[in-house]
Amino acid sequence: MTHATTESTRTEHARAVPAGGGSERGGRSAAEPRIDVGLVGDALLGRWKQERLASRELAADPRLHTIPGQSMAEHRERALEQLAILVEEGAIQRAYPGDLGGSDNHGGNIAAFQELVLADPSLQIKSGVQWGLFGAAILHLGTRPHHEKWLPDVMSLKLPGAFAMTEIGHGSDVASVGTTATYDPETREFEIHTPFRGAWKEFLGNAALHGQAAVVFAQLITRGVNHGVHAFFVPIRTPDGEMLPGVGSEDDGVKGGLNGIDNGRLHFTHVRIPRENLLNRYGDVAPDGTYSSPIASPGRRFFTMIGTLVQGRVSLDGSAVRAMMAALAITVRYGSERRQFPGADGREKVLLDYGQYQRRLIPRIAETYAMAFAGERLLTVFDEVFSGERDTDENRQDLETLAAALKPLSTWAALDTLQEAREACGGAGFIAKNRLTGLRADLDIYVTFEGDNNVLLQLVGKRLLTDFSARFKNADAATLARAAAGQFTERVTRFGLRQLAQSVADFGQVSRSVEILRSVESQRALLTDRVETMVAQVAMAMRDATKDIPKGDKQALAVAGDAAFNTQQHKLIEAARAHAELLQWEAFTEAVEQIDDAGSRQVLTWLRDLFGLGLLEKHAAWYLMHGRISGQRAEAVTAYIDRLIGRLRHHALDLVEAFGLGPELLRAEIATGIEAERQEEALAYVEARIADGTWPTHEKDLRAQAR
Amino acid sequence: MTHATTESTRTEHARAVPAGGGSERGGRSAAEPRIDVGLVGDALLGRWKQERLASRELAADPRLHTIPGQSMAEHRERALEQLAILVEEGAIQRAYPGDLGGSDNHGGNIAAFQELVLADPSLQIKSGVQWGLFGAAILHLGTRPHHEKWLPDVMSLKLPGAFAMTEIGHGSDVASVGTTATYDPETREFEIHTPFRGAWKEFLGNAALHGQAAVVFAQLITRGVNHGVHAFFVPIRTPDGEMLPGVGSEDDGVKGGLNGIDNGRLHFTHVRIPRENLLNRYGDVAPDGTYSSPIASPGRRFFTMIGTLVQGRVSLDGSAVRAMMAALAITVRYGSERRQFPGADGREKVLLDYGQYQRRLIPRIAETYAMAFAGERLLTVFDEVFSGERDTDENRQDLETLAAALKPLSTWAALDTLQEAREACGGAGFIAKNRLTGLRADLDIYVTFEGDNNVLLQLVGKRLLTDFSARFKNADAATLARAAAGQFTERVTRFGLRQLAQSVADFGQVSRSVEILRSVESQRALLTDRVETMVAQVAMAMRDATKDIPKGDKQALAVAGDAAFNTQQHKLIEAARAHAELLQWEAFTEAVEQIDDAGSRQVLTWLRDLFGLGLLEKHAAWYLMHGRISGQRAEAVTAYIDRLIGRLRHHALDLVEAFGLGPELLRAEIATGIEAERQEEALAYVEARIADGTWPTHEKDLRAQAR
């Protein structure tokens, strides 16, 4: 086992722990496998390790840190100053073209961005608004003249901008925005107009104070035809902060988090911009008003334009995982030192030795690993598409589906983990300087922005339905019924409707019955089967709902289809979630297989099994109802999970140490060893008083002796 | 159906809705039953309706409202001023003795307190510190001379105080606090001392700034014997804010919420107080140092003293429910107006018409009702004990167990509901002026203070184990095994291990199979059976773990018992949770039975069924694994839940209207009808342009026509 590669990512505290594991590791025996913290840390850092480490170094800079309790006005100014520091430090240029000062490094750009959540989420998201949305829209939706004209000032922050897509009346449904951009061939201008209050642009970072321009999404109308949503570059403010004529702004005020960002509303009253301000990569208007586009279908064109937004989702996915890592590193450290209630030996027990505490934290470590590896895979696909290496329509669609599947689960998991960590640290978790509440408040909005999580999962569900339909296009009813019963393939029928026989065989043989579930193939088959069956069932239900309606009656078909979809919506979203869980499990499994070190692989295999069996336990009702596992086997799953958790408890500190987050990134007082010091001081006090005979006898003991 | 009693609790907006239900109620037919909003509202207000309404009137006073974004320092001063307003308005005196200006109204006091969460949780909890903890400790742990000496100033706020129980090193484990109070017969004083850093008092409201005295919990030591934790009145600050000699304070600084409260730490260096400052109701020290107590057992004495804290848990339980009511009233209103994505008829659909949206909100309405009725029952038991009407040891124990069961579930549910509401309102939910994020941040700490939720549930679990042991004291192994298999009674065996036969009988007969589950008795039997079986299983496992150890080997028994308990801890906590759910279901059922109006009873029965079947669905894996229901019946449960949700959708507005929270209590812009106005404006704009022929054709339609 080599530690040669590990030192750079190990924390100071980790080094202070005696080799071989101190008592805080819960008495692991020497013969047991251990992870190589550096090696596992490298696996988590992934392909863009250098970019991540550089960004972490930057995130450790106190100038970039949150100041709890700072007023909104001060925090907003500070965030703007922090953006200037990012420019100076060369932290934001990576995704831009080489000749404009960038390095065309798309994956590395997002990887570095994700790590900035460890400095301050406000700073992170404000930089995302400026360079990941405003700048990226000019880059991806505009063409060379736009790049040359605006990108240098965007990159240098001379031109702060807003990304004006969302409206008060339209969040996730971008296609329906109300803002119009009507072409006037007389003056060769577009007129940007907000026709009603619901069409005000809303929740835009940089809109309330700092933005001088905005990329505005509006319905492009020329020659009386609406060509759908396009993006326009619209100046909104002078460098002195005065609104330009016809542009109005309203401050969103205090928010539940991210108060370093000046979110606000924008509205436009017949604001005129030159024809050239249309970001015209996917659709253009000639001087005479003729519309043209390289993409004939308005639907495909819309989704292609919106598709460039996928980088926001990829960014949030990895950011959420970093926040989970921080929460768990803080809490596992604290839980390894904090003592509460006397154990059998009379001394108070360390929190992490309690069964319930382990149940709360250790499965979340497994989930964090799964999500980190899945996020790495997503980032790789993203880089392949955006670098042009594999930029095909199919890859773009896969990328979007993957991002839409992973971002909801990781951003929700981040809130869940931050909250569980907060509670596991008790009152100390509620104190701002221990960081858990601040991160949670800031990350709250990650679950609904860059695509509401439920809407994204529905998107994934629809894609799964489409794939299913394509696969069973010419299938007869019996085949479909078999599919809905989960009998897709040989692989799956091994776990098919054989509950009764299995129950008998399993009875009393818990160890053997779990043996099967521990195999990679069984876990994969069970997880895959669930996704496929759920999708098939939704597809069947929707087909049944419309099968008696004449094909010609489009309105009746639409109404019935809408009603059926509504009834199935919850199930479809659950199917999408199951799909995302399978992807996470696959990524985790693949990552474990690539690890050479035997000890690391063993421990991570337990962790992967905990993740996989945890999914089976969570969805046990489904597996039981569908006859995929027997009651005995389901009990065996829980029993084995309990064993895995007990075993992994001894590796919990190593596993969070591999996240590589030193004290300068965690910055939580309770994770500095202060609790262990206090415990030692208290113990020493009691022992000294016992030694010098001044420790008072307890009335309880006197009474016990008297009896 | 009479509305005579209803007007006082109906909201302004509710009245604005056309009678019979407008389109926002989703097209309910006229023949369908409706709830009588006033009657149901009264049922929710319960026995202390007048106190609740008086407190709501106060909570509507703008002087008592949160100002989002206010700095911590300003918010702390404001909260102190707000406390003075509560005194002026006669809002805090209810629980105090009649001859000292109170009205001995314990239930009414807590009921009124719970409603204050609607003004500002900081104000609420700061008033709880002053009058519910500091003042109540003097009242319940002190004797008449203490009452006369200090309570008038406590009640008038002339003497703000802290409740110094928790220590840095000891939160939930109060018996182990490190602070000592050593009696000195020479000077007839106690010396209060903090022996080490971990014994600093921590997270105390009023400790950082405003407290002039504290009730300090410390180990009482006299004549060399430690008589356990007792409470002492200790002056800490001059009225000018200077610390008294030997007393140190440290500010906890910014927290994740409740920043109107000046939480801090206190430590004592050989601080001397008169003997008479011992709050001596349950334990006293004579001038010569002789200890005496009306309660012989130190353990029972400790729990009696600590037992007075139960009112904090009762308070938080109901406060959490009020926050849930506010969250759902805001969100259901918004979801009834907000439109997103076009439906089959071309117009955008109202959010509440989406299946997934209904699945997210309507079961939470059911849960809120269940928790409100359970909380009313808890408050009644509390009042019986604290008024002296039924103050027996057994009732006190029942009260504690009930509070320990309900407070965890309601405080967790409040966070869950506030978060779901926030997400369901999208970005608008994140804006502070819509209140959801602020309430969530403030209520976060409710899940770990006044008893960490996990620790409280464990307490309940232990009580369940004790009851079980008493019941099966002389049982043989076979009887125990039957108990663990859930075969307690005839009532339960109806749902016993008959899965196979039931499956066959159920097959294809979904409606008949759900018919059984809809009966009150079936729901009760299934919920009860689960609790009893889970407890029996834990008891069996713990008995098995120690059965081979000789009774005399106490150390080995302790170690094995500790290990077994640890293994079972998670299951025991789950059993306690199941017990609490059953209590909620029982309270809901009892409340429905007391409702005279047929329409109201019908709708609330659906809602109760949704709650009950929701529990069966949530724990379906358990019921399936234990052979209590078949796979077909489990599917029928889900199918019936879907139907109930669809049916209750039309009553959602009525059901949240019955919470009786007017705009002055909700104070959320999105719940004022503003969204409906915007939607109407947008629709009118489009219709006008279509009418005057200026609405542009969409390229999509042109292409469709061309085909």
Short mmCIF file of C-alpha atoms in Angstrom, two decimals, chain B residues 57-290:
data_model
loop_
_atom_site.label_atom_id
_atom_site.label_comp_id
_atom_site.label_asym_id
_atom_site.label_seq_id
_atom_site.Cartn_x
_atom_site.Cartn_y
_atom_site.Cartn_z
CA GLU B 57 -54.82 38.77 17.08
CA LEU B 58 -51.61 39.70 18.84
CA ALA B 59 -49.54 37.83 16.27
CA ALA B 60 -51.15 39.99 13.59
CA ASP B 61 -49.66 43.13 15.18
CA PRO B 62 -46.92 44.45 12.86
CA ARG B 63 -44.79 45.39 15.85
CA LEU B 64 -44.32 41.67 16.47
CA HIS B 65 -43.32 40.70 12.95
CA THR B 66 -40.02 39.51 11.59
CA ILE B 67 -38.15 41.95 9.37
CA PRO B 68 -36.25 39.84 6.83
CA GLY B 69 -32.60 40.80 6.52
CA GLN B 70 -32.46 42.69 9.79
CA SER B 71 -29.02 42.45 11.37
CA MET B 72 -28.54 40.14 14.34
CA ALA B 73 -27.93 43.04 16.71
CA GLU B 74 -31.09 44.88 15.62
CA HIS B 75 -33.17 41.73 15.68
CA ARG B 76 -32.04 40.95 19.23
CA GLU B 77 -33.05 44.40 20.44
CA ARG B 78 -36.33 44.17 18.61
CA ALA B 79 -37.12 40.79 20.18
CA LEU B 80 -36.50 42.23 23.65
CA GLU B 81 -38.85 45.11 22.87
CA GLN B 82 -41.41 42.63 21.59
CA LEU B 83 -41.28 40.80 24.91
CA ALA B 84 -42.24 44.03 26.62
CA ILE B 85 -45.21 44.29 24.27
CA LEU B 86 -46.29 40.78 25.27
CA VAL B 87 -46.19 41.83 28.92
CA GLU B 88 -48.26 44.96 28.20
CA GLU B 89 -50.80 42.96 26.26
CA GLY B 90 -51.22 40.47 29.09
CA ALA B 91 -50.05 37.64 26.85
CA ILE B 92 -47.62 35.81 29.11
CA GLN B 93 -49.17 35.74 32.55
CA ARG B 94 -51.65 32.87 32.09
CA ALA B 95 -49.59 30.05 33.62
CA TYR B 96 -48.59 31.94 36.76
CA PRO B 97 -50.41 31.81 40.11
CA GLY B 98 -53.55 33.91 40.44
CA ASP B 99 -52.30 35.92 43.41
CA LEU B 100 -49.17 36.94 41.50
CA GLY B 101 -51.12 38.28 38.55
CA GLY B 102 -51.52 35.08 36.57
CA SER B 103 -54.55 32.88 35.97
CA ASP B 104 -53.31 29.31 36.63
CA ASN B 105 -54.30 28.47 33.06
CA HIS B 106 -51.69 25.99 31.90
CA GLY B 107 -53.31 24.63 28.77
CA GLY B 108 -54.41 28.06 27.60
CA ASN B 109 -50.93 29.43 28.19
CA ILE B 110 -49.30 26.86 25.93
CA ALA B 111 -52.04 27.15 23.30
CA ALA B 112 -51.50 30.92 23.13
CA PHE B 113 -47.73 30.46 23.07
CA GLN B 114 -47.95 28.07 20.11
CA GLU B 115 -49.72 30.66 17.98
CA LEU B 116 -46.90 33.18 18.49
CA VAL B 117 -44.80 31.24 15.98
CA LEU B 118 -46.93 33.04 13.37
CA ALA B 119 -45.54 36.41 14.51
CA ASP B 120 -41.84 35.58 14.70
CA PRO B 121 -40.24 32.38 16.01
CA SER B 122 -37.43 34.41 17.62
CA LEU B 123 -39.94 36.38 19.66
CA GLN B 124 -41.74 33.16 20.48
CA ILE B 125 -38.69 31.29 21.70
CA LYS B 126 -37.25 34.27 23.54
CA SER B 127 -40.55 34.56 25.41
CA GLY B 128 -40.35 30.81 26.00
CA VAL B 129 -36.90 31.24 27.54
CA GLN B 130 -38.08 34.01 29.83
CA TRP B 131 -41.46 32.69 30.96
CA GLY B 132 -41.57 29.03 29.92
CA LEU B 133 -38.09 28.04 31.10
CA PHE B 134 -36.50 30.62 33.42
CA GLY B 135 -39.79 31.68 35.07
CA ALA B 136 -41.33 28.22 34.95
CA ALA B 137 -38.27 26.70 36.64
CA ILE B 138 -38.66 29.15 39.54
CA LEU B 139 -42.39 28.34 39.62
CA HIS B 140 -42.14 24.55 39.41
CA LEU B 141 -38.80 23.81 41.08
CA GLY B 142 -38.91 26.64 43.63
CA THR B 143 -41.22 27.20 46.58
CA ARG B 144 -43.42 30.04 47.76
CA PRO B 145 -40.63 32.36 48.99
CA HIS B 146 -38.93 32.07 45.59
CA HIS B 147 -42.20 32.82 43.81
CA GLU B 148 -42.81 35.93 45.86
CA LYS B 149 -39.27 37.14 45.60
CA TRP B 150 -38.63 36.71 41.87
CA LEU B 151 -41.75 35.93 39.86
CA PRO B 152 -43.24 39.44 39.79
CA ASP B 153 -40.02 40.78 38.22
CA VAL B 154 -39.78 37.80 35.90
CA MET B 155 -43.34 38.39 34.73
CA SER B 156 -42.83 42.13 34.25
CA LEU B 157 -39.55 41.52 32.41
CA LYS B 158 -37.72 43.65 34.95
CA LEU B 159 -35.64 40.53 35.51
CA PRO B 160 -34.72 38.84 32.22
CA GLY B 161 -33.16 35.47 32.81
CA ALA B 162 -31.48 32.47 31.26
CA PHE B 163 -32.16 28.78 31.71
CA ALA B 164 -28.71 27.29 32.21
CA MET B 165 -29.11 23.56 31.80
CA THR B 166 -27.31 22.45 28.62
CA GLU B 167 -23.51 22.36 28.67
CA ILE B 168 -21.05 22.27 25.80
CA GLY B 169 -20.23 18.71 26.75
CA HIS B 170 -23.77 17.63 27.68
CA GLY B 171 -26.89 18.26 25.72
CA SER B 172 -29.54 15.61 26.08
CA ASP B 173 -27.75 13.87 28.96
CA VAL B 174 -28.60 16.38 31.71
CA ALA B 175 -27.78 13.95 34.53
CA SER B 176 -24.12 14.14 33.57
CA VAL B 177 -23.65 17.93 33.66
CA GLY B 178 -20.29 19.01 35.05
CA THR B 179 -21.19 22.24 36.85
CA THR B 180 -21.04 21.84 40.63
CA ALA B 181 -22.89 23.55 43.48
CA THR B 182 -20.97 22.76 46.64
CA TYR B 183 -22.51 23.70 49.96
CA ASP B 184 -20.39 25.53 52.50
CA PRO B 185 -21.97 25.29 55.98
CA GLU B 186 -19.54 27.94 57.30
CA THR B 187 -21.01 30.71 55.20
CA ARG B 188 -24.31 28.96 54.44
CA GLU B 189 -23.67 29.43 50.75
CA PHE B 190 -23.45 27.32 47.63
CA GLU B 191 -20.40 27.72 45.49
CA ILE B 192 -21.31 27.44 41.81
CA HIS B 193 -18.33 26.33 39.77
CA THR B 194 -17.48 25.32 36.22
CA PRO B 195 -14.68 22.79 36.53
CA PHE B 196 -13.67 22.48 32.86
CA ARG B 197 -14.44 23.92 29.47
CA GLY B 198 -16.94 21.19 28.54
CA ALA B 199 -19.07 22.24 31.55
CA TRP B 200 -19.66 25.76 30.26
CA LYS B 201 -23.38 26.34 29.96
CA GLU B 202 -24.18 26.61 26.25
CA PHE B 203 -26.83 27.77 23.76
CA LEU B 204 -28.70 29.72 26.44
CA GLY B 205 -31.13 32.37 25.27
CA ASN B 206 -30.64 35.66 27.17
CA ALA B 207 -27.09 34.60 28.14
CA ALA B 208 -25.15 36.71 25.64
CA LEU B 209 -26.80 40.07 26.39
CA HIS B 210 -30.05 40.46 28.25
CA GLY B 211 -30.07 37.98 31.15
CA GLN B 212 -29.55 39.34 34.64
CA ALA B 213 -29.96 36.00 36.37
CA ALA B 214 -29.98 32.34 35.46
CA VAL B 215 -31.49 29.17 36.78
CA VAL B 216 -28.38 27.01 36.81
CA PHE B 217 -28.51 23.21 36.84
CA ALA B 218 -25.60 21.78 38.79
CA GLN B 219 -24.56 18.72 40.79
CA LEU B 220 -25.53 19.48 44.37
CA ILE B 221 -22.69 18.45 46.67
CA THR B 222 -22.96 18.67 50.43
CA ARG B 223 -21.00 16.85 53.13
CA GLY B 224 -18.98 15.10 50.46
CA VAL B 225 -21.97 13.55 48.73
CA ASN B 226 -23.26 14.37 45.26
CA HIS B 227 -27.05 14.39 45.39
CA GLY B 228 -27.44 14.83 41.65
CA VAL B 229 -28.62 17.69 39.50
CA HIS B 230 -30.56 20.52 41.17
CA ALA B 231 -31.51 24.02 40.06
CA PHE B 232 -30.12 27.24 41.58
CA PHE B 233 -31.01 30.89 41.11
CA VAL B 234 -27.78 32.71 40.21
CA PRO B 235 -27.53 36.46 39.48
CA ILE B 236 -25.23 36.96 36.48
CA ARG B 237 -25.40 40.58 35.31
CA THR B 238 -26.20 44.04 36.61
CA PRO B 239 -29.20 45.80 35.03
CA ASP B 240 -26.56 47.83 33.15
CA GLY B 241 -25.26 44.69 31.50
CA GLU B 242 -22.04 44.20 33.45
CA MET B 243 -21.10 40.65 34.34
CA LEU B 244 -21.03 39.90 38.06
CA PRO B 245 -17.74 38.74 39.62
CA GLY B 246 -16.83 35.17 38.69
CA VAL B 247 -19.41 34.93 35.93
CA GLY B 248 -18.21 34.79 32.33
CA SER B 249 -20.19 34.95 29.13
CA GLU B 250 -19.48 34.26 25.48
CA ASP B 251 -21.72 35.07 22.56
CA ASP B 252 -22.79 32.16 20.32
CA GLY B 253 -22.97 34.64 17.45
CA VAL B 254 -24.90 34.09 14.27
CA LYS B 255 -27.04 30.96 14.08
CA GLY B 256 -28.91 29.16 11.30
CA GLY B 257 -32.09 30.87 12.49
CA LEU B 258 -33.71 32.46 15.55
CA ASN B 259 -31.21 35.30 15.35
CA GLY B 260 -33.44 37.50 17.46
CA ILE B 261 -32.30 35.51 20.48
CA ASP B 262 -29.00 36.32 22.18
CA ASN B 263 -27.80 32.77 22.72
CA GLY B 264 -24.56 32.41 24.54
CA ARG B 265 -22.41 30.56 27.02
CA LEU B 266 -22.01 31.08 30.75
CA HIS B 267 -19.32 29.87 33.11
CA PHE B 268 -18.84 30.29 36.83
CA THR B 269 -15.64 30.57 38.80
CA HIS B 270 -16.35 29.88 42.47
CA VAL B 271 -19.47 32.05 42.46
CA ARG B 272 -21.18 32.13 45.85
CA ILE B 273 -24.95 32.30 46.30
CA PRO B 274 -27.05 32.12 49.49
CA ARG B 275 -28.35 28.72 50.56
CA GLU B 276 -31.87 29.99 49.93
CA ASN B 277 -31.17 30.29 46.20
CA LEU B 278 -31.50 26.54 45.84
CA LEU B 279 -34.89 25.94 44.17
CA ASN B 280 -35.86 23.49 46.86
CA ARG B 281 -39.19 21.96 45.98
CA TYR B 282 -37.71 18.50 45.35
CA GLY B 283 -34.54 18.65 47.42
CA ASP B 284 -33.24 20.92 50.17
CA VAL B 285 -30.12 21.52 52.23
CA ALA B 286 -30.43 22.54 55.85
CA PRO B 287 -28.13 25.23 57.24
CA ASP B 288 -25.85 22.52 58.67
CA GLY B 289 -25.55 20.88 55.28
CA THR B 290 -28.01 18.03 55.76
#
